[in-house]
């Protein structure tokens, strides 16, 4: 893995875009959907990697990509793209480490989003 | 309102269906549509699967569909395929939403009928607005063209039916007042119109109690201009009925009247070939004149049968109607015998080509007529039509087919 741990989990510009589009209520709406939708997708990838189900990995990674980019989770998006490509090209060997990195990155994103949320509700 | 109304029906709210399985992408698109609704009156409904999308457009007319390409268990192309099965006006304009790096998919979607595509990472209010307005404008234009086309087709169909109705009326009996079934002259006709309005027609009328006039015409071209000239010629033939006893003069007057009508029309070179004959059952004669028309046949249904081409006595041919001022038409008289069949036709019956490009042609038609001499005349006409279809590379006629047969049942006025 070559991701720089210094890179912020969330790109503030993406959050700004959401604010322009629908103000704080819309940011909150997107964060809520993220919280209920995205962890499930990461979990699906983890499980599918264990069972070696490449199609299930691809199917979960694809929506994860756009969900991550909607809220500016740049690293999460990159990892999702890698998972999708690895599944499409049958590179089993890479998938375990990508899945592990996805879990770690999701935790980082969740923490960052909690911070965003606190600034909105404060 | 200063700006042009983009909705398909001015003033109406645009119904949009969003098909997206990712709830975050869906929320984003819905929010953008909401922002857009400040400028364009619209309603948006969201479904998250291909099957729900198809069900939705079947049940309700949507103006526009924003369709995610990557759906669970299906692709946007599958949905497009299902939508195209709906009637034209029921099909929403489709904008495909694609992931990055899938330009190939976008191209394929456009080929399958999508109006536009947006890459998801480029999704923003402005590009979405532009794509929606352009897709709706395209759709509206296409609907308008389809509607006009349907209207025109409807009118042409009606006109064609009128043309056919004018030709399939009852034929007169000879001598006039004779009991039905004992007429000395029987008429048999077949008319198949090509897809377009035709320029062929025939007329049969009484010249006297014992003389039948039969006219066949072929106006150049097809469509509305040909049909209008056809209608004019019919009216002229009616108007010139007092001259109908003299074939050459009848055609000369038709030519004069047609030229007078067409003289200001220098752009179109419309003309008509015509053959006019009078069957006289008292004298047992056929008198005819020809204006550039293919020579009709006289079939002697004797044993063995023979076919005579009805050419002018001088062997000269005379020009078609509407081409030159004061041409000379010539009346030729030949004897008729009981059992004879005079066959008038237009070029559609013999201008069919086989797969190797050979034309059916007049000599082949004459041979087929002679071979079928023993058939009852209605069967004979059907056989000639069938043989042409069998000969044709396409199995059909490309031009109008118009056949008129005069069957000489007997000569003389006594039944």
mmCIF file with all atom_site columns, C-alpha atoms in Angstrom, chain A residues 6-119:
data_model
loop_
_atom_site.group_PDB
_atom_site.id
_atom_site.type_symbol
_atom_site.label_atom_id
_atom_site.label_alt_id
_atom_site.label_comp_id
_atom_site.label_asym_id
_atom_site.label_entity_id
_atom_site.label_seq_id
_atom_site.pdbx_PDB_ins_code
_atom_site.Cartn_x
_atom_site.Cartn_y
_atom_site.Cartn_z
_atom_site.occupancy
_atom_site.B_iso_or_equiv
_atom_site.pdbx_formal_charge
_atom_site.auth_seq_id
_atom_site.auth_comp_id
_atom_site.auth_asym_id
_atom_site.auth_atom_id
_atom_site.pdbx_PDB_model_num
ATOM 1   C CA . UNK A 1 6   ? -1.068  12.298  5.973   1.00 0.00 ? 6   UNK A CA 1
ATOM 2   C CA . UNK A 1 7   ? -3.803  12.764  3.382   1.00 0.00 ? 7   UNK A CA 1
ATOM 3   C CA . UNK A 1 8   ? -7.054  13.808  5.087   1.00 0.00 ? 8   UNK A CA 1
ATOM 4   C CA . UNK A 1 9   ? -9.812  11.154  5.004   1.00 0.00 ? 9   UNK A CA 1
ATOM 5   C CA . UNK A 1 10  ? -12.321 13.712  3.702   1.00 0.00 ? 10  UNK A CA 1
ATOM 6   C CA . UNK A 1 11  ? -11.696 16.432  1.112   1.00 0.00 ? 11  UNK A CA 1
ATOM 7   C CA . UNK A 1 12  ? -13.423 19.548  2.528   1.00 0.00 ? 12  UNK A CA 1
ATOM 8   C CA . UNK A 1 13  ? -14.112 20.782  -1.034  1.00 0.00 ? 13  UNK A CA 1
ATOM 9   C CA . UNK A 1 14  ? -16.586 17.917  -1.546  1.00 0.00 ? 14  UNK A CA 1
ATOM 10  C CA . UNK A 1 15  ? -18.451 18.860  1.606   1.00 0.00 ? 15  UNK A CA 1
ATOM 11  C CA . UNK A 1 16  ? -18.541 22.470  0.375   1.00 0.00 ? 16  UNK A CA 1
ATOM 12  C CA . UNK A 1 17  ? -20.118 21.302  -2.878  1.00 0.00 ? 17  UNK A CA 1
ATOM 13  C CA . UNK A 1 18  ? -22.853 19.529  -0.959  1.00 0.00 ? 18  UNK A CA 1
ATOM 14  C CA . UNK A 1 19  ? -23.416 22.688  1.086   1.00 0.00 ? 19  UNK A CA 1
ATOM 15  C CA . UNK A 1 20  ? -23.786 24.771  -2.105  1.00 0.00 ? 20  UNK A CA 1
ATOM 16  C CA . UNK A 1 21  ? -26.293 22.340  -3.430  1.00 0.00 ? 21  UNK A CA 1
ATOM 17  C CA . UNK A 1 22  ? -28.538 21.999  -0.382  1.00 0.00 ? 22  UNK A CA 1
ATOM 18  C CA . UNK A 1 23  ? -27.017 23.659  2.666   1.00 0.00 ? 23  UNK A CA 1
ATOM 19  C CA . UNK A 1 24  ? -26.322 21.890  5.965   1.00 0.00 ? 24  UNK A CA 1
ATOM 20  C CA . UNK A 1 25  ? -29.514 19.820  5.902   1.00 0.00 ? 25  UNK A CA 1
ATOM 21  C CA . UNK A 1 26  ? -28.363 18.222  2.653   1.00 0.00 ? 26  UNK A CA 1
ATOM 22  C CA . UNK A 1 27  ? -24.880 17.488  4.054   1.00 0.00 ? 27  UNK A CA 1
ATOM 23  C CA . UNK A 1 28  ? -26.527 15.780  7.021   1.00 0.00 ? 28  UNK A CA 1
ATOM 24  C CA . UNK A 1 29  ? -28.803 13.804  4.699   1.00 0.00 ? 29  UNK A CA 1
ATOM 25  C CA . UNK A 1 30  ? -25.809 12.578  2.692   1.00 0.00 ? 30  UNK A CA 1
ATOM 26  C CA . UNK A 1 31  ? -23.884 11.679  5.841   1.00 0.00 ? 31  UNK A CA 1
ATOM 27  C CA . UNK A 1 32  ? -26.866 9.701   7.129   1.00 0.00 ? 32  UNK A CA 1
ATOM 28  C CA . UNK A 1 33  ? -27.138 7.749   3.892   1.00 0.00 ? 33  UNK A CA 1
ATOM 29  C CA . UNK A 1 34  ? -23.375 7.160   3.919   1.00 0.00 ? 34  UNK A CA 1
ATOM 30  C CA . UNK A 1 35  ? -23.546 5.753   7.450   1.00 0.00 ? 35  UNK A CA 1
ATOM 31  C CA . UNK A 1 36  ? -26.339 3.322   6.619   1.00 0.00 ? 36  UNK A CA 1
ATOM 32  C CA . UNK A 1 37  ? -25.156 2.339   3.136   1.00 0.00 ? 37  UNK A CA 1
ATOM 33  C CA . UNK A 1 38  ? -21.355 2.333   2.873   1.00 0.00 ? 38  UNK A CA 1
ATOM 34  C CA . UNK A 1 39  ? -20.274 0.126   5.829   1.00 0.00 ? 39  UNK A CA 1
ATOM 35  C CA . UNK A 1 40  ? -22.496 -2.589  4.392   1.00 0.00 ? 40  UNK A CA 1
ATOM 36  C CA . UNK A 1 41  ? -20.684 -2.394  1.045   1.00 0.00 ? 41  UNK A CA 1
ATOM 37  C CA . UNK A 1 42  ? -17.261 -2.619  2.724   1.00 0.00 ? 42  UNK A CA 1
ATOM 38  C CA . UNK A 1 43  ? -18.497 -5.604  4.699   1.00 0.00 ? 43  UNK A CA 1
ATOM 39  C CA . UNK A 1 44  ? -19.766 -7.256  1.493   1.00 0.00 ? 44  UNK A CA 1
ATOM 40  C CA . UNK A 1 45  ? -16.289 -6.872  -0.026  1.00 0.00 ? 45  UNK A CA 1
ATOM 41  C CA . UNK A 1 46  ? -14.641 -8.387  3.072   1.00 0.00 ? 46  UNK A CA 1
ATOM 42  C CA . UNK A 1 47  ? -16.948 -11.411 2.999   1.00 0.00 ? 47  UNK A CA 1
ATOM 43  C CA . UNK A 1 48  ? -16.644 -11.853 -0.757  1.00 0.00 ? 48  UNK A CA 1
ATOM 44  C CA . UNK A 1 49  ? -12.849 -11.751 -0.550  1.00 0.00 ? 49  UNK A CA 1
ATOM 45  C CA . UNK A 1 50  ? -12.945 -14.594 1.987   1.00 0.00 ? 50  UNK A CA 1
ATOM 46  C CA . UNK A 1 51  ? -15.178 -16.704 -0.269  1.00 0.00 ? 51  UNK A CA 1
ATOM 47  C CA . UNK A 1 52  ? -13.309 -15.626 -3.428  1.00 0.00 ? 52  UNK A CA 1
ATOM 48  C CA . UNK A 1 53  ? -16.509 -14.337 -5.088  1.00 0.00 ? 53  UNK A CA 1
ATOM 49  C CA . UNK A 1 54  ? -15.060 -11.877 -7.619  1.00 0.00 ? 54  UNK A CA 1
ATOM 50  C CA . UNK A 1 55  ? -18.436 -10.816 -9.040  1.00 0.00 ? 55  UNK A CA 1
ATOM 51  C CA . UNK A 1 56  ? -19.732 -9.921  -5.561  1.00 0.00 ? 56  UNK A CA 1
ATOM 52  C CA . UNK A 1 57  ? -16.560 -7.889  -4.921  1.00 0.00 ? 57  UNK A CA 1
ATOM 53  C CA . UNK A 1 58  ? -16.994 -6.006  -8.182  1.00 0.00 ? 58  UNK A CA 1
ATOM 54  C CA . UNK A 1 59  ? -20.714 -5.411  -7.528  1.00 0.00 ? 59  UNK A CA 1
ATOM 55  C CA . UNK A 1 60  ? -19.999 -3.929  -4.065  1.00 0.00 ? 60  UNK A CA 1
ATOM 56  C CA . UNK A 1 61  ? -16.905 -1.960  -5.059  1.00 0.00 ? 61  UNK A CA 1
ATOM 57  C CA . UNK A 1 62  ? -18.639 -0.153  -7.920  1.00 0.00 ? 62  UNK A CA 1
ATOM 58  C CA . UNK A 1 63  ? -21.227 1.789   -5.864  1.00 0.00 ? 63  UNK A CA 1
ATOM 59  C CA . UNK A 1 64  ? -18.663 2.249   -3.092  1.00 0.00 ? 64  UNK A CA 1
ATOM 60  C CA . UNK A 1 65  ? -16.542 4.236   -5.549  1.00 0.00 ? 65  UNK A CA 1
ATOM 61  C CA . UNK A 1 66  ? -19.173 6.857   -6.289  1.00 0.00 ? 66  UNK A CA 1
ATOM 62  C CA . UNK A 1 67  ? -20.457 6.961   -2.692  1.00 0.00 ? 67  UNK A CA 1
ATOM 63  C CA . UNK A 1 68  ? -16.924 7.698   -1.476  1.00 0.00 ? 68  UNK A CA 1
ATOM 64  C CA . UNK A 1 69  ? -16.404 10.419  -4.051  1.00 0.00 ? 69  UNK A CA 1
ATOM 65  C CA . UNK A 1 70  ? -19.786 12.025  -3.205  1.00 0.00 ? 70  UNK A CA 1
ATOM 66  C CA . UNK A 1 71  ? -18.474 12.973  0.243   1.00 0.00 ? 71  UNK A CA 1
ATOM 67  C CA . UNK A 1 72  ? -14.839 13.506  -0.778  1.00 0.00 ? 72  UNK A CA 1
ATOM 68  C CA . UNK A 1 73  ? -13.460 10.284  0.765   1.00 0.00 ? 73  UNK A CA 1
ATOM 69  C CA . UNK A 1 74  ? -10.593 10.271  -1.744  1.00 0.00 ? 74  UNK A CA 1
ATOM 70  C CA . UNK A 1 75  ? -8.537  7.392   -0.355  1.00 0.00 ? 75  UNK A CA 1
ATOM 71  C CA . UNK A 1 76  ? -11.612 5.234   0.185   1.00 0.00 ? 76  UNK A CA 1
ATOM 72  C CA . UNK A 1 77  ? -12.538 5.843   -3.451  1.00 0.00 ? 77  UNK A CA 1
ATOM 73  C CA . UNK A 1 78  ? -9.057  4.871   -4.655  1.00 0.00 ? 78  UNK A CA 1
ATOM 74  C CA . UNK A 1 79  ? -9.203  1.634   -2.651  1.00 0.00 ? 79  UNK A CA 1
ATOM 75  C CA . UNK A 1 80  ? -12.677 0.840   -4.006  1.00 0.00 ? 80  UNK A CA 1
ATOM 76  C CA . UNK A 1 81  ? -11.403 1.394   -7.553  1.00 0.00 ? 81  UNK A CA 1
ATOM 77  C CA . UNK A 1 82  ? -8.489  -0.985  -6.874  1.00 0.00 ? 82  UNK A CA 1
ATOM 78  C CA . UNK A 1 83  ? -10.862 -3.600  -5.485  1.00 0.00 ? 83  UNK A CA 1
ATOM 79  C CA . UNK A 1 84  ? -13.059 -3.300  -8.579  1.00 0.00 ? 84  UNK A CA 1
ATOM 80  C CA . UNK A 1 85  ? -10.117 -3.610  -10.981 1.00 0.00 ? 85  UNK A CA 1
ATOM 81  C CA . UNK A 1 86  ? -8.553  -6.486  -9.038  1.00 0.00 ? 86  UNK A CA 1
ATOM 82  C CA . UNK A 1 87  ? -11.891 -8.334  -9.092  1.00 0.00 ? 87  UNK A CA 1
ATOM 83  C CA . UNK A 1 88  ? -12.369 -7.677  -12.802 1.00 0.00 ? 88  UNK A CA 1
ATOM 84  C CA . UNK A 1 89  ? -8.877  -8.862  -13.674 1.00 0.00 ? 89  UNK A CA 1
ATOM 85  C CA . UNK A 1 90  ? -8.937  -11.799 -11.237 1.00 0.00 ? 90  UNK A CA 1
ATOM 86  C CA . UNK A 1 91  ? -6.025  -10.668 -9.102  1.00 0.00 ? 91  UNK A CA 1
ATOM 87  C CA . UNK A 1 92  ? -6.950  -12.635 -5.966  1.00 0.00 ? 92  UNK A CA 1
ATOM 88  C CA . UNK A 1 93  ? -3.566  -12.034 -4.315  1.00 0.00 ? 93  UNK A CA 1
ATOM 89  C CA . UNK A 1 94  ? -4.132  -8.283  -3.988  1.00 0.00 ? 94  UNK A CA 1
ATOM 90  C CA . UNK A 1 95  ? -7.683  -8.465  -2.716  1.00 0.00 ? 95  UNK A CA 1
ATOM 91  C CA . UNK A 1 96  ? -7.032  -9.437  0.913   1.00 0.00 ? 96  UNK A CA 1
ATOM 92  C CA . UNK A 1 97  ? -4.762  -6.462  1.537   1.00 0.00 ? 97  UNK A CA 1
ATOM 93  C CA . UNK A 1 98  ? -7.152  -4.127  -0.309  1.00 0.00 ? 98  UNK A CA 1
ATOM 94  C CA . UNK A 1 99  ? -10.060 -5.366  1.854   1.00 0.00 ? 99  UNK A CA 1
ATOM 95  C CA . UNK A 1 100 ? -8.051  -4.798  5.027   1.00 0.00 ? 100 UNK A CA 1
ATOM 96  C CA . UNK A 1 101 ? -7.089  -1.314  3.872   1.00 0.00 ? 101 UNK A CA 1
ATOM 97  C CA . UNK A 1 102 ? -10.753 -0.559  3.074   1.00 0.00 ? 102 UNK A CA 1
ATOM 98  C CA . UNK A 1 103 ? -11.784 -1.470  6.650   1.00 0.00 ? 103 UNK A CA 1
ATOM 99  C CA . UNK A 1 104 ? -9.060  0.752   8.133   1.00 0.00 ? 104 UNK A CA 1
ATOM 100 C CA . UNK A 1 105 ? -9.880  3.629   5.784   1.00 0.00 ? 105 UNK A CA 1
ATOM 101 C CA . UNK A 1 106 ? -13.597 3.383   6.499   1.00 0.00 ? 106 UNK A CA 1
ATOM 102 C CA . UNK A 1 107 ? -12.851 3.825   10.215  1.00 0.00 ? 107 UNK A CA 1
ATOM 103 C CA . UNK A 1 108 ? -10.773 6.926   9.433   1.00 0.00 ? 108 UNK A CA 1
ATOM 104 C CA . UNK A 1 109 ? -13.569 8.331   7.195   1.00 0.00 ? 109 UNK A CA 1
ATOM 105 C CA . UNK A 1 110 ? -16.185 7.642   9.868   1.00 0.00 ? 110 UNK A CA 1
ATOM 106 C CA . UNK A 1 111 ? -14.155 9.591   12.436  1.00 0.00 ? 111 UNK A CA 1
ATOM 107 C CA . UNK A 1 112 ? -13.678 12.482  10.003  1.00 0.00 ? 112 UNK A CA 1
ATOM 108 C CA . UNK A 1 113 ? -17.397 12.532  9.180   1.00 0.00 ? 113 UNK A CA 1
ATOM 109 C CA . UNK A 1 114 ? -18.263 12.618  12.885  1.00 0.00 ? 114 UNK A CA 1
ATOM 110 C CA . UNK A 1 115 ? -16.151 15.749  13.074  1.00 0.00 ? 115 UNK A CA 1
ATOM 111 C CA . UNK A 1 116 ? -17.957 17.282  10.078  1.00 0.00 ? 116 UNK A CA 1
ATOM 112 C CA . UNK A 1 117 ? -21.273 16.407  11.669  1.00 0.00 ? 117 UNK A CA 1
ATOM 113 C CA . UNK A 1 118 ? -20.338 18.067  14.961  1.00 0.00 ? 118 UNK A CA 1
ATOM 114 C CA . UNK A 1 119 ? -19.538 21.344  13.177  1.00 0.00 ? 119 UNK A CA 1
#
